[in-house]
């Protein structure tokens, strides 16, 4: 008869240990698993992605019900083991089960730590630990607005990002002066906070919560400094504590966690423990990589194989917030005896630091570019001696130099370098899976090796390994939907909108089988744009789907006030307009008046309630400094005043701005006109740039002067101002019709290629057809503030959405 193996805890560490055992000794045990949660084994890590709308609950199941059956495992869900009788070797559950065991594994995980303050037990105060918490947050977001997350660590920030995506206003309350202080130094932490603030998160730092108040449900928090913050939902993310209740009852030795030796044995015979509930050599881990290493040791022991045991782990972390790359490993803070090398690039928002002691890399922090993370992590883990070439560790042998492609970087990686940190899978193991098992996609690799199956942070690197081995043509690309609600890509969605004549987002979601019938913050504004672009007459703008700045026709600033930017065509103004702006600034006590980079005037610090009256007094068109539309047309004085000028740059720019203003585009669209090749208006880093030459104009496209600097490509040369208008209109409409929502022309052109764009605009008949379509859409645009003032109906509610434009983006 087979020996009985019982696992308590159906979570990530325990079940992974069983999986490893099944590989080594498939038929050795009669296995029973008992779990308190009602679900099969799921990926707790991806709860952050579910909350952010990037994954669905069904996507995060690691082993579904059939896996247990296929492996002849008896599973009892929704039952908590409450006693271990180690004399008789029997466990009992709260559901009345009594099960004998020969070998027992305790994998009870952790409990979220809840602040022991008055009011912490009120409805609306939760942790973020399991599916139930995630569902509570998603449900709460439907009817409540203000969320406060206590704790600015990894979990708190991922929760906060998810809640922003659910359209809640989110404030993170952190007790330290800077966030993620357990993983980042001050510089990286500040860069991270700035980035998250731009995404719409607010921070209250150096705050200690004293009380959580509210009549029945939570309505706010009071801090020890006497200040308060309103809240409809409070999420505590202030760390975890090993769940040792069962072990304590069983008489197992406990310190902060269940104390185990190098073979994960407790002090009771035949009782192992694994995962977050465990304390090994004084350390309790809270990330899966070390927990899987622990599980491997138990699996070998139970399979009767030799093992050196577990000797502890060096851990690394990455924050799972889209658009933010943060990595931290080992010792990141300077201390006596350490020296560090830092690189900070404020242009690209990149910061890198490695800490070195006795010739060895002992820690690293990366922000903005984490391509070196696996190489540095290997150095930290292996303790490689870098004496004499310390600087190369961070700068590379060339001292920086051109950025390498992913596949080139993989070529330089040794076979034993770890690609998937969570599962400990090396480049060599992935290469063998490709060569020997025929894997040709990231999903194949995941199924074969488990790489990419936990946090998913290594998937881009797995993709690079595939490209390195198979070449770009050999890699099966997995279709990516426009968001987690659908598997349909941009082109399929737009094609269905056209062919099925879908005119509202609700219709699109219903007809195309969106998994989340309400959509998410990624797809809602995108659908609103595509529908308006395809059906300008039939689609009614869905204002509630727009980002807050677009909804309120003003840029929200970090302190919650707004900015007002009236249009100044071609950067040209008049004394009368300047006087009007000055009068308004004085009348409404505007704290800051600033010239923008786009040649206009920004009135900053405006109260929301003053917006309609200010616009009424200004009686000028909106500059759309907030919208996904034409922002500015920057001009130089051209031949009107400049002795080098060959054409009327100001006149050309004003004509273009007046023609194309207000029209929605996939992303913001900037133009400029220079009166000669000296190019004072910097036209060659704009979405559409015009440079005068003798007897004509050069037209430049797809430039970007922002975080990813890109010089324009020359589209064509033309002779007259009418030619410029025709090409500009045709180009803009082609971008409108083929661009992905939120994709700047610089990215769009790289994606579809300059030759494609040239071919689409080459023939005049094609250009004129595009121009006719843009003209029609332009004829339907309205001046927003005029409309609002006339209707006297500015939407009173402010609901921030994700990925708001940075306050300075104009
Ligand atoms: C939102 C979120 C994001 C995360 N992101 C990352 C990440 O990016 N990278 C990373 O490495 N880690 C991450 N983590 C941490 C990671 O999920 C945990 O380290 C891992 O899940 C711990 O596994 P475990 O099996 O020890 O515990 P758990 O996964 O907590 O499993 C323990 C299970 O045992 C059950 N149980 C407890 N007591 C009993 C009992 N007496 N009887 C029966 N069942 C019982 C519990 O209900 C639970 O289901 C994240 C965690 C969260 C919450
Ligand atoms: N991407 C990832 O790797 C990831 C993501 C989520 C969770 N996790 C893991 O889940 C576990 C829980 O994460 P966590 O962020 O809660 O734990 P944590 O211990 O890493 O961070 C908690 C943070 O809360 C702060 N804090 C503590 N008390 C506070 C108070 N009273 N008020 C305000 N702030 C307070 C701390 O300063 C700390 O920065 C950790 O083990 C973590 O590693 C990892
Ligand atoms: S771009 Fe040429 S025309 Fe315009 S201001 Fe500069 S020098 Fe003068
Ligand atoms: S690094 Fe987390 S799944 Fe690979």
Coordinates of C-alpha atoms in Angstrom, one line a residue, residues 673-685 690-691:
X673 CA 6.7 75.1 -39.1
X674 CA 10.2 76.6 -39.6
X675 CA 10.9 79.3 -42.1
X676 CA 14.2 77.9 -43.3
X677 CA 16.4 74.9 -42.7
X678 CA 17.9 76.5 -39.6
X679 CA 14.8 75.1 -38.2
X680 CA 14.3 77.4 -35.1
X681 CA 10.8 75.9 -34.5
X682 CA 12.3 72.4 -34.1
X683 CA 10.0 71.0 -36.7
X684 CA 12.0 67.8 -37.1
X685 CA 11.0 66.4 -33.7
X690 CA 7.2 71.6 -42.0
X691 CA 10.5 73.2 -43.0

